[in-house]
Amino acid sequence: MTPTAGGPEPRTSQFLHRAARRVRAYDRRRPLPWDLLVTGFGVIAALVDWAGDGWKSTAGNTEVPGGLVLLLSLALSVPLLWRRTRPLAALTVMVAAGVVNSATGALLQAALLQLFVVFNVALRARMRALLLACALTLIPAVVAVVRFPRGSWDAQVVPQVWSLALVAALAIAVRSRQDYTNSLVERARQLEVERDQQAQLAAAAERARIAREMHDIIGHNLSVITGLADGGSYAAARNPERAGQALTAIATTSRQALTELRRLLDVLREETPPTGPEFAPQPALADIDALIDGVRTAGLPVHLSPIGEPPSPLPPGTQLALYRILQEALTNTLKHAGPKVTATVDLSYAADAVTLTVTDTGRGGTPVPGGRGLTGMRERTSLYNGTLEAGPRPTGGWRVTAHLPVPKESTT
């Protein structure tokens, strides 16, 4: 059955690929066994040629001493053991033996083993080393032509040149394939590293977002609860009914805070967004009135002054940012502005931007070192390409101004 284009490979091909990968992996881990196997094959072939006098069938001089033939056979085969670690040194020894081989007229076929070393030079060394190796390998051929000519010189030298060219071309092709494969492996590794980095950045951004949400939820609600508790303790002796109202408001605010925290933690635990009435959506501009009512209940008089009509539809992210900035600003007023303070909220809508200004009549001062309030407001504002200005007023009190542009698609 012929596999279709893009379909799975045949089982035979898959088996061969797996076997080749295993052989390469074993060779990378333990190169010596494979080197010994190849060298042993070359040595045995050379010795068989020597022992059976087969070399005499191609020799130019059959009177070469047997001991010298044995020595040349070993010198032309044993250096294969270093063909990968020191290919040029191994080739130099084999070429020296090849010169003696050609000069004496033995013309041993073991001289062809030099091509294995040339292959490894082309596979691992630079082009200059390859050219040097080819030049060295041709020296014994030239010596053989001079000492024992057989017909025209080109009939003896050209086959040697073609053999070297084919071996070098094959090695260069294998080397290019290996370089390409290694580049793919390195690219895959880099992509994996980049993926892990992106995951870490996403996790850090998510932690920062959660920290902002936790700060806004806990900080605001605890400030409201503190204000209600202070007012309730003051009214307990004079007006028990007001104290009871304060306790009721504390309970309501605590439940709201717990509900928001539970929703946030459930979102972190669930793989899919939770649904249901217990999971309310993120606060929006429509919830500002409820937010201000809660602050008023805690004892801070707040005056809301909207200007203009909000663009429709205003992105939920922009609405959430405005809500959280207002929440943080009022929380800071509750915590730091002092007694007998009032606050004013101006919410100005334009066709291309929304501006939120929160001012109070407190004692002003400098931000608390290490606080996350202003940092969180600036992060939320910059997230939507907006600007934030916060600082004490010349006449006393504190002002926070957030300016958020409205995306063009929201105004069309």
Short mmCIF file of N, CA and C in Angstrom, two decimals, residues 255-412:
data_model
loop_
_atom_site.label_atom_id
_atom_site.label_comp_id
_atom_site.label_asym_id
_atom_site.label_seq_id
_atom_site.Cartn_x
_atom_site.Cartn_y
_atom_site.Cartn_z
N ARG A 255 -19.33 39.90 53.86
CA ARG A 255 -19.83 38.87 52.93
C ARG A 255 -19.47 39.21 51.49
N GLN A 256 -19.57 40.49 51.15
CA GLN A 256 -19.20 40.89 49.79
C GLN A 256 -17.72 40.62 49.53
N ALA A 257 -16.89 40.96 50.52
CA ALA A 257 -15.46 40.72 50.35
C ALA A 257 -15.17 39.23 50.21
N LEU A 258 -15.81 38.40 51.04
CA LEU A 258 -15.61 36.96 50.95
C LEU A 258 -16.09 36.41 49.60
N THR A 259 -17.23 36.93 49.12
CA THR A 259 -17.74 36.49 47.82
C THR A 259 -16.75 36.81 46.70
N GLU A 260 -16.19 38.02 46.71
CA GLU A 260 -15.23 38.41 45.68
C GLU A 260 -13.95 37.58 45.77
N LEU A 261 -13.48 37.34 46.99
CA LEU A 261 -12.29 36.52 47.16
C LEU A 261 -12.54 35.09 46.70
N ARG A 262 -13.71 34.56 47.05
CA ARG A 262 -14.03 33.19 46.64
C ARG A 262 -14.13 33.09 45.12
N ARG A 263 -14.71 34.09 44.49
CA ARG A 263 -14.81 34.09 43.03
C ARG A 263 -13.41 34.12 42.40
N LEU A 264 -12.54 34.96 42.94
CA LEU A 264 -11.18 35.06 42.40
C LEU A 264 -10.42 33.75 42.57
N LEU A 265 -10.52 33.12 43.73
CA LEU A 265 -9.82 31.86 43.96
C LEU A 265 -10.41 30.73 43.13
N ASP A 266 -11.72 30.74 42.93
CA ASP A 266 -12.33 29.70 42.09
C ASP A 266 -11.89 29.84 40.64
N VAL A 267 -11.72 31.07 40.17
CA VAL A 267 -11.22 31.27 38.81
C VAL A 267 -9.82 30.69 38.68
N LEU A 268 -9.00 30.81 39.73
CA LEU A 268 -7.64 30.27 39.69
C LEU A 268 -7.65 28.75 39.67
N ARG A 269 -8.62 28.15 40.34
CA ARG A 269 -8.66 26.68 40.43
C ARG A 269 -9.27 26.04 39.20
N GLU A 270 -10.23 26.70 38.58
CA GLU A 270 -10.96 26.09 37.48
C GLU A 270 -10.22 26.25 36.17
N GLU A 271 -10.26 25.19 35.33
CA GLU A 271 -9.68 25.28 34.00
C GLU A 271 -10.61 26.02 33.06
N THR A 272 -11.92 25.94 33.29
CA THR A 272 -12.88 26.67 32.47
C THR A 272 -13.53 27.74 33.31
N PRO A 273 -13.92 28.87 32.69
CA PRO A 273 -14.52 29.95 33.46
C PRO A 273 -15.77 29.48 34.17
N PRO A 274 -15.90 29.74 35.47
CA PRO A 274 -17.08 29.32 36.21
C PRO A 274 -18.29 30.15 35.81
N THR A 275 -19.44 29.54 35.92
CA THR A 275 -20.69 30.23 35.61
C THR A 275 -21.65 30.03 36.76
N GLY A 276 -22.71 30.80 36.73
CA GLY A 276 -23.70 30.67 37.78
C GLY A 276 -23.91 31.98 38.50
N PRO A 277 -24.99 32.12 39.24
CA PRO A 277 -25.28 33.38 39.92
C PRO A 277 -24.28 33.71 40.99
N GLU A 278 -23.58 32.69 41.56
CA GLU A 278 -22.64 32.99 42.63
C GLU A 278 -21.35 33.59 42.10
N PHE A 279 -21.14 33.51 40.77
CA PHE A 279 -19.93 34.07 40.17
C PHE A 279 -20.31 35.33 39.40
N ALA A 280 -20.31 36.45 40.08
CA ALA A 280 -20.70 37.70 39.46
C ALA A 280 -19.60 38.18 38.53
N PRO A 281 -19.94 38.95 37.48
CA PRO A 281 -18.92 39.48 36.59
C PRO A 281 -18.08 40.53 37.29
N GLN A 282 -16.98 40.94 36.64
CA GLN A 282 -16.12 41.96 37.21
C GLN A 282 -16.88 43.28 37.31
N PRO A 283 -16.54 44.09 38.33
CA PRO A 283 -17.24 45.37 38.49
C PRO A 283 -17.09 46.25 37.26
N ALA A 284 -18.10 47.10 37.03
CA ALA A 284 -18.10 48.01 35.89
C ALA A 284 -18.59 49.38 36.36
N LEU A 285 -18.78 50.29 35.40
CA LEU A 285 -19.21 51.64 35.76
C LEU A 285 -20.59 51.63 36.41
N ALA A 286 -21.42 50.65 36.06
CA ALA A 286 -22.75 50.58 36.66
C ALA A 286 -22.69 50.29 38.15
N ASP A 287 -21.55 49.79 38.64
CA ASP A 287 -21.42 49.46 40.06
C ASP A 287 -20.81 50.59 40.88
N ILE A 288 -20.53 51.72 40.24
CA ILE A 288 -19.89 52.82 40.97
C ILE A 288 -20.81 53.36 42.05
N ASP A 289 -22.12 53.46 41.76
CA ASP A 289 -23.05 53.97 42.77
C ASP A 289 -23.04 53.10 44.02
N ALA A 290 -23.03 51.78 43.84
CA ALA A 290 -22.99 50.89 45.00
C ALA A 290 -21.68 51.04 45.77
N LEU A 291 -20.59 51.24 45.05
CA LEU A 291 -19.30 51.45 45.69
C LEU A 291 -19.33 52.72 46.55
N ILE A 292 -19.85 53.79 45.98
CA ILE A 292 -19.89 55.06 46.72
C ILE A 292 -20.85 54.96 47.92
N ASP A 293 -21.96 54.26 47.75
CA ASP A 293 -22.88 54.08 48.88
C ASP A 293 -22.19 53.35 50.03
N GLY A 294 -21.37 52.34 49.69
CA GLY A 294 -20.65 51.63 50.74
C GLY A 294 -19.66 52.53 51.46
N VAL A 295 -18.99 53.40 50.72
CA VAL A 295 -18.04 54.32 51.34
C VAL A 295 -18.77 55.33 52.21
N ARG A 296 -19.92 55.79 51.73
CA ARG A 296 -20.71 56.74 52.54
C ARG A 296 -21.16 56.08 53.84
N THR A 297 -21.54 54.82 53.74
CA THR A 297 -21.96 54.11 54.96
C THR A 297 -20.81 54.02 55.96
N ALA A 298 -19.57 53.92 55.44
CA ALA A 298 -18.41 53.84 56.32
C ALA A 298 -18.07 55.18 56.95
N GLY A 299 -18.75 56.26 56.56
CA GLY A 299 -18.54 57.54 57.20
C GLY A 299 -17.85 58.59 56.35
N LEU A 300 -17.62 58.34 55.08
CA LEU A 300 -16.97 59.33 54.21
C LEU A 300 -18.01 59.92 53.27
N PRO A 301 -18.35 61.20 53.43
CA PRO A 301 -19.27 61.84 52.49
C PRO A 301 -18.62 61.96 51.11
N VAL A 302 -19.29 61.46 50.10
CA VAL A 302 -18.77 61.47 48.74
C VAL A 302 -19.81 62.09 47.82
N HIS A 303 -19.35 63.01 46.98
CA HIS A 303 -20.24 63.63 45.99
C HIS A 303 -19.80 63.17 44.61
N LEU A 304 -20.73 62.56 43.86
CA LEU A 304 -20.45 62.07 42.51
C LEU A 304 -20.99 63.05 41.49
N SER A 305 -20.12 63.42 40.54
CA SER A 305 -20.51 64.40 39.53
C SER A 305 -20.15 63.86 38.15
N PRO A 306 -21.05 63.12 37.48
CA PRO A 306 -20.77 62.67 36.12
C PRO A 306 -20.97 63.79 35.11
N ILE A 307 -20.12 63.81 34.10
CA ILE A 307 -20.19 64.84 33.06
C ILE A 307 -20.21 64.12 31.71
N GLY A 308 -21.27 64.33 30.95
CA GLY A 308 -21.39 63.70 29.64
C GLY A 308 -21.97 62.31 29.73
N GLU A 309 -22.04 61.67 28.56
CA GLU A 309 -22.57 60.31 28.47
C GLU A 309 -21.44 59.36 28.10
N PRO A 310 -21.40 58.20 28.75
CA PRO A 310 -20.33 57.26 28.44
C PRO A 310 -20.45 56.71 27.02
N PRO A 311 -19.33 56.56 26.29
CA PRO A 311 -19.39 55.95 24.97
C PRO A 311 -19.93 54.54 25.08
N SER A 312 -20.66 54.12 24.09
CA SER A 312 -21.27 52.79 24.13
C SER A 312 -20.83 51.99 22.90
N PRO A 313 -20.34 50.78 23.08
CA PRO A 313 -20.07 50.17 24.38
C PRO A 313 -18.65 50.50 24.85
N LEU A 314 -18.48 50.84 26.11
CA LEU A 314 -17.16 51.06 26.69
C LEU A 314 -16.56 49.70 27.04
N PRO A 315 -15.32 49.42 26.64
CA PRO A 315 -14.74 48.09 26.89
C PRO A 315 -14.80 47.70 28.36
N PRO A 316 -15.10 46.44 28.67
CA PRO A 316 -15.16 46.01 30.07
C PRO A 316 -13.86 46.25 30.82
N GLY A 317 -12.71 46.07 30.13
CA GLY A 317 -11.44 46.30 30.81
C GLY A 317 -11.27 47.74 31.26
N THR A 318 -11.69 48.67 30.41
CA THR A 318 -11.60 50.09 30.78
C THR A 318 -12.53 50.39 31.96
N GLN A 319 -13.73 49.81 31.93
CA GLN A 319 -14.66 50.02 33.04
C GLN A 319 -14.09 49.45 34.34
N LEU A 320 -13.50 48.27 34.27
CA LEU A 320 -12.92 47.67 35.48
C LEU A 320 -11.78 48.54 36.00
N ALA A 321 -10.93 49.04 35.08
CA ALA A 321 -9.82 49.89 35.51
C ALA A 321 -10.33 51.15 36.22
N LEU A 322 -11.35 51.80 35.66
CA LEU A 322 -11.91 53.00 36.28
C LEU A 322 -12.50 52.67 37.66
N TYR A 323 -13.20 51.55 37.74
CA TYR A 323 -13.80 51.16 39.01
C TYR A 323 -12.71 50.92 40.07
N ARG A 324 -11.66 50.17 39.72
CA ARG A 324 -10.62 49.87 40.69
C ARG A 324 -9.83 51.12 41.09
N ILE A 325 -9.59 52.02 40.14
CA ILE A 325 -8.89 53.26 40.49
C ILE A 325 -9.72 54.08 41.46
N LEU A 326 -11.01 54.19 41.19
CA LEU A 326 -11.89 54.93 42.10
C LEU A 326 -11.93 54.24 43.47
N GLN A 327 -12.02 52.93 43.46
CA GLN A 327 -12.05 52.18 44.72
C GLN A 327 -10.78 52.42 45.53
N GLU A 328 -9.63 52.39 44.87
CA GLU A 328 -8.37 52.59 45.58
C GLU A 328 -8.25 54.03 46.09
N ALA A 329 -8.68 54.99 45.29
CA ALA A 329 -8.59 56.39 45.71
C ALA A 329 -9.46 56.64 46.94
N LEU A 330 -10.69 56.13 46.94
CA LEU A 330 -11.57 56.32 48.09
C LEU A 330 -11.04 55.54 49.31
N THR A 331 -10.46 54.37 49.07
CA THR A 331 -9.89 53.61 50.18
C THR A 331 -8.75 54.38 50.84
N ASN A 332 -7.89 54.99 50.02
CA ASN A 332 -6.80 55.79 50.57
C ASN A 332 -7.33 56.98 51.35
N THR A 333 -8.43 57.58 50.88
CA THR A 333 -9.02 58.69 51.62
C THR A 333 -9.52 58.22 52.98
N LEU A 334 -10.19 57.06 52.98
CA LEU A 334 -10.68 56.51 54.25
C LEU A 334 -9.52 56.22 55.22
N LYS A 335 -8.42 55.74 54.72
CA LYS A 335 -7.33 55.30 55.58
C LYS A 335 -6.41 56.44 56.01
N HIS A 336 -6.19 57.41 55.14
CA HIS A 336 -5.11 58.36 55.39
C HIS A 336 -5.54 59.82 55.48
N ALA A 337 -6.76 60.14 55.07
CA ALA A 337 -7.12 61.57 54.96
C ALA A 337 -7.41 62.21 56.31
N GLY A 338 -7.75 61.42 57.31
CA GLY A 338 -8.05 62.00 58.61
C GLY A 338 -9.54 62.18 58.84
N PRO A 339 -9.92 62.77 59.99
CA PRO A 339 -11.34 62.95 60.32
C PRO A 339 -11.96 64.13 59.57
N LYS A 340 -13.29 64.10 59.53
CA LYS A 340 -14.08 65.20 58.94
C LYS A 340 -13.62 65.52 57.53
N VAL A 341 -13.56 64.50 56.72
CA VAL A 341 -13.10 64.65 55.33
C VAL A 341 -14.28 64.40 54.40
N THR A 342 -14.28 65.12 53.30
CA THR A 342 -15.25 64.87 52.23
C THR A 342 -14.48 64.58 50.95
N ALA A 343 -15.15 63.91 50.04
CA ALA A 343 -14.52 63.54 48.77
C ALA A 343 -15.46 63.89 47.63
N THR A 344 -14.87 64.21 46.49
CA THR A 344 -15.63 64.53 45.28
C THR A 344 -15.10 63.65 44.14
N VAL A 345 -16.05 63.07 43.40
CA VAL A 345 -15.72 62.22 42.27
C VAL A 345 -16.28 62.86 41.01
N ASP A 346 -15.40 63.23 40.09
CA ASP A 346 -15.80 63.77 38.80
C ASP A 346 -15.48 62.74 37.73
N LEU A 347 -16.50 62.33 37.01
CA LEU A 347 -16.36 61.34 35.95
C LEU A 347 -16.78 61.99 34.65
N SER A 348 -15.80 62.32 33.82
CA SER A 348 -16.05 63.08 32.60
C SER A 348 -15.90 62.16 31.39
N TYR A 349 -16.94 62.12 30.57
CA TYR A 349 -16.94 61.30 29.37
C TYR A 349 -16.77 62.19 28.14
N ALA A 350 -15.91 61.75 27.23
CA ALA A 350 -15.75 62.41 25.94
C ALA A 350 -15.81 61.35 24.86
N ALA A 351 -15.77 61.80 23.61
CA ALA A 351 -15.89 60.84 22.51
C ALA A 351 -14.69 59.91 22.43
N ASP A 352 -13.52 60.39 22.87
CA ASP A 352 -12.31 59.59 22.70
C ASP A 352 -11.62 59.24 24.01
N ALA A 353 -12.18 59.64 25.15
CA ALA A 353 -11.51 59.38 26.42
C ALA A 353 -12.48 59.50 27.57
N VAL A 354 -12.08 58.89 28.71
CA VAL A 354 -12.81 59.02 29.97
C VAL A 354 -11.82 59.52 31.01
N THR A 355 -12.23 60.54 31.77
CA THR A 355 -11.35 61.12 32.79
C THR A 355 -12.03 60.99 34.15
N LEU A 356 -11.32 60.39 35.08
CA LEU A 356 -11.81 60.23 36.44
C LEU A 356 -10.93 61.07 37.37
N THR A 357 -11.57 61.93 38.15
CA THR A 357 -10.85 62.77 39.10
C THR A 357 -11.48 62.59 40.48
N VAL A 358 -10.64 62.24 41.45
CA VAL A 358 -11.09 62.05 42.83
C VAL A 358 -10.29 63.02 43.71
N THR A 359 -10.97 63.89 44.39
CA THR A 359 -10.33 64.84 45.30
C THR A 359 -10.93 64.70 46.69
N ASP A 360 -10.11 65.02 47.69
CA ASP A 360 -10.62 65.01 49.06
C ASP A 360 -10.09 66.23 49.79
N THR A 361 -10.63 66.46 50.95
CA THR A 361 -10.26 67.64 51.75
C THR A 361 -9.41 67.24 52.94
N GLY A 362 -8.69 66.11 52.81
CA GLY A 362 -7.89 65.61 53.93
C GLY A 362 -6.58 66.37 54.10
N ARG A 363 -5.69 65.75 54.82
CA ARG A 363 -4.44 66.42 55.15
C ARG A 363 -3.34 66.22 54.11
N GLY A 364 -3.63 65.49 53.02
CA GLY A 364 -2.64 65.34 51.97
C GLY A 364 -1.44 64.54 52.44
N GLY A 365 -0.25 65.04 52.16
CA GLY A 365 0.97 64.35 52.59
C GLY A 365 1.61 63.56 51.45
N THR A 366 2.57 62.74 51.82
CA THR A 366 3.31 61.95 50.83
C THR A 366 2.81 60.50 50.85
N PRO A 367 2.96 59.78 49.72
CA PRO A 367 2.52 58.38 49.69
C PRO A 367 3.29 57.53 50.70
N VAL A 368 2.64 56.47 51.15
CA VAL A 368 3.26 55.55 52.10
C VAL A 368 4.35 54.75 51.37
N PRO A 369 5.60 54.73 51.90
CA PRO A 369 6.67 53.97 51.23
C PRO A 369 6.30 52.49 51.14
N GLY A 370 6.53 51.92 49.94
CA GLY A 370 6.28 50.50 49.73
C GLY A 370 4.82 50.17 49.50
N GLY A 371 3.94 51.17 49.47
CA GLY A 371 2.53 50.89 49.23
C GLY A 371 2.27 50.48 47.80
N ARG A 372 1.24 49.66 47.62
CA ARG A 372 0.90 49.17 46.29
C ARG A 372 -0.23 49.94 45.66
N GLY A 373 -0.85 50.84 46.40
CA GLY A 373 -2.02 51.53 45.89
C GLY A 373 -1.75 52.33 44.63
N LEU A 374 -0.85 53.32 44.73
CA LEU A 374 -0.53 54.15 43.57
C LEU A 374 0.11 53.32 42.46
N THR A 375 0.94 52.36 42.84
CA THR A 375 1.56 51.50 41.82
C THR A 375 0.51 50.73 41.04
N GLY A 376 -0.45 50.17 41.75
CA GLY A 376 -1.52 49.44 41.08
C GLY A 376 -2.36 50.33 40.18
N MET A 377 -2.64 51.56 40.63
CA MET A 377 -3.41 52.48 39.78
C MET A 377 -2.63 52.83 38.52
N ARG A 378 -1.34 53.06 38.66
CA ARG A 378 -0.53 53.39 37.48
C ARG A 378 -0.45 52.19 36.52
N GLU A 379 -0.33 50.99 37.07
CA GLU A 379 -0.27 49.80 36.22
C GLU A 379 -1.58 49.63 35.44
N ARG A 380 -2.69 49.82 36.13
CA ARG A 380 -3.98 49.70 35.45
C ARG A 380 -4.13 50.76 34.36
N THR A 381 -3.68 51.97 34.66
CA THR A 381 -3.82 53.05 33.69
C THR A 381 -2.93 52.80 32.47
N SER A 382 -1.68 52.41 32.71
CA SER A 382 -0.77 52.18 31.58
C SER A 382 -1.18 50.98 30.75
N LEU A 383 -1.89 50.04 31.37
CA LEU A 383 -2.36 48.87 30.64
C LEU A 383 -3.28 49.26 29.50
N TYR A 384 -4.00 50.37 29.67
CA TYR A 384 -4.93 50.84 28.65
C TYR A 384 -4.45 52.14 28.01
N ASN A 385 -3.10 52.33 28.01
CA ASN A 385 -2.47 53.48 27.35
C ASN A 385 -2.96 54.81 27.91
N GLY A 386 -3.26 54.82 29.19
CA GLY A 386 -3.74 56.05 29.82
C GLY A 386 -2.66 56.70 30.66
N THR A 387 -3.04 57.76 31.33
CA THR A 387 -2.12 58.50 32.21
C THR A 387 -2.76 58.66 33.57
N LEU A 388 -1.92 58.76 34.59
CA LEU A 388 -2.39 58.94 35.96
C LEU A 388 -1.56 60.02 36.63
N GLU A 389 -2.24 60.94 37.28
CA GLU A 389 -1.59 61.97 38.09
C GLU A 389 -2.16 61.89 39.49
N ALA A 390 -1.29 61.85 40.47
CA ALA A 390 -1.72 61.75 41.87
C ALA A 390 -0.77 62.56 42.72
N GLY A 391 -1.34 63.33 43.64
CA GLY A 391 -0.50 64.12 44.52
C GLY A 391 -1.32 65.07 45.37
N PRO A 392 -0.68 65.73 46.33
CA PRO A 392 -1.40 66.67 47.21
C PRO A 392 -1.83 67.92 46.45
N ARG A 393 -2.93 68.50 46.86
CA ARG A 393 -3.43 69.75 46.27
C ARG A 393 -2.79 70.94 46.97
N PRO A 394 -2.58 72.04 46.25
CA PRO A 394 -2.00 73.23 46.88
C PRO A 394 -2.84 73.76 48.03
N THR A 395 -4.17 73.59 47.93
CA THR A 395 -5.08 74.11 48.96
C THR A 395 -5.36 73.09 50.06
N GLY A 396 -4.69 71.95 50.01
CA GLY A 396 -4.93 70.90 51.00
C GLY A 396 -5.72 69.76 50.42
N GLY A 397 -5.48 68.58 50.93
CA GLY A 397 -6.17 67.41 50.40
C GLY A 397 -5.34 66.69 49.36
N TRP A 398 -5.99 65.82 48.64
CA TRP A 398 -5.31 64.94 47.69
C TRP A 398 -6.14 64.82 46.42
N ARG A 399 -5.46 64.72 45.30
CA ARG A 399 -6.17 64.58 44.02
C ARG A 399 -5.57 63.42 43.23
N VAL A 400 -6.45 62.62 42.64
CA VAL A 400 -6.07 61.54 41.72
C VAL A 400 -6.83 61.75 40.43
N THR A 401 -6.11 61.82 39.31
CA THR A 401 -6.72 62.02 38.00
C THR A 401 -6.23 60.92 37.07
N ALA A 402 -7.18 60.15 36.55
CA ALA A 402 -6.88 59.08 35.60
C ALA A 402 -7.53 59.41 34.27
N HIS A 403 -6.75 59.34 33.21
CA HIS A 403 -7.25 59.65 31.86
C HIS A 403 -7.03 58.41 30.99
N LEU A 404 -8.14 57.81 30.59
CA LEU A 404 -8.08 56.58 29.79
C LEU A 404 -8.67 56.83 28.41
N PRO A 405 -7.91 56.62 27.34
CA PRO A 405 -8.48 56.77 25.99
C PRO A 405 -9.47 55.67 25.68
N VAL A 406 -10.44 56.00 24.85
CA VAL A 406 -11.44 55.03 24.43
C VAL A 406 -11.02 54.47 23.08
N PRO A 407 -10.92 53.13 22.94
CA PRO A 407 -10.56 52.57 21.63
C PRO A 407 -11.53 53.02 20.54
N LYS A 408 -10.99 53.17 19.33
CA LYS A 408 -11.81 53.68 18.22
C LYS A 408 -12.99 52.81 17.94
N GLU A 409 -12.82 51.48 18.06
CA GLU A 409 -13.96 50.61 17.76
C GLU A 409 -15.10 50.79 18.75
N SER A 410 -14.78 51.39 19.93
CA SER A 410 -15.84 51.61 20.92
C SER A 410 -16.63 52.86 20.63
N THR A 411 -16.09 53.74 19.78
CA THR A 411 -16.78 55.00 19.50
C THR A 411 -17.49 54.97 18.17
N THR A 412 -17.38 53.88 17.44
CA THR A 412 -18.04 53.83 16.13
C THR A 412 -19.37 53.12 16.23
#
